[in-house]
Coordinates of C-alpha atoms in Angstrom, one line a residue:
X1 CA -33.0 30.8 -45.5
X2 CA -33.6 27.1 -44.6
X3 CA -31.3 27.2 -41.6
X4 CA -33.2 30.2 -40.2
X5 CA -36.4 28.1 -40.5
X6 CA -34.7 25.2 -38.8
X7 CA -33.6 27.3 -35.9
X8 CA -37.0 29.0 -35.5
X9 CA -39.0 25.9 -35.7
X10 CA -36.6 24.1 -33.3
X11 CA -37.0 26.9 -30.7
X12 CA -40.7 26.6 -31.1
X13 CA -40.6 22.9 -30.6
X14 CA -38.4 23.2 -27.5
X15 CA -40.5 25.9 -25.9
X16 CA -43.8 24.0 -26.9
X17 CA -42.6 20.7 -25.6
X18 CA -41.1 21.8 -22.3
X19 CA -43.2 24.8 -21.4
X20 CA -45.9 23.0 -19.6
X21 CA -47.0 26.2 -17.7
X22 CA -47.4 28.0 -21.0
X23 CA -49.5 25.3 -22.7
X24 CA -51.4 24.5 -19.6
X25 CA -51.3 20.6 -19.9
X26 CA -49.0 17.7 -19.7
X27 CA -45.7 17.3 -17.9
X28 CA -42.4 15.4 -18.3
X29 CA -44.2 12.1 -18.0
X30 CA -46.3 12.7 -21.0
X31 CA -43.3 14.2 -22.9
X32 CA -41.4 11.0 -22.2
X33 CA -44.3 9.0 -23.3
X34 CA -44.5 10.9 -26.6
X35 CA -40.9 10.5 -27.2
X36 CA -40.9 6.8 -26.5
X37 CA -43.7 6.3 -28.9
X38 CA -42.0 8.3 -31.6
X39 CA -38.7 6.4 -31.0
X40 CA -40.6 3.0 -31.3
X41 CA -42.2 4.1 -34.5
X42 CA -38.8 4.9 -36.0
X43 CA -37.4 1.5 -34.9
X44 CA -40.4 -0.2 -36.5
X45 CA -40.0 1.8 -39.7
X46 CA -36.3 0.9 -39.9
X47 CA -37.2 -2.8 -39.4
X48 CA -39.8 -2.5 -42.2
X49 CA -37.4 -1.0 -44.8
X50 CA -34.3 -3.0 -43.7
X51 CA -35.8 -6.5 -43.1
X52 CA -39.3 -6.9 -44.7
X53 CA -38.5 -5.0 -47.9
X54 CA -35.3 -7.1 -48.4
X55 CA -37.3 -10.3 -47.9
X56 CA -40.0 -9.2 -50.4
X57 CA -37.2 -8.4 -53.0
X58 CA -35.5 -11.9 -52.5
X59 CA -38.7 -13.9 -53.1
X60 CA -39.4 -12.1 -56.4
X61 CA -42.8 -10.9 -55.2
X62 CA -43.5 -7.4 -56.4
X63 CA -45.9 -5.3 -54.5
X64 CA -47.5 -2.0 -55.4
X65 CA -45.2 0.8 -55.9

């Protein structure tokens, strides 16, 4: 059942993200900007968990969990 939902939501995402005439706004420039922002957020999140969390563990400081 989960795979059916993955395929259905993936199709909706592709049509919604690239069907500019259907949605009536945006274009490939806006899609590229959105994907760049999403990619940057993933890179910053990875930096946060790989570098900053490791530093906090080494110093012995314990933050809120």
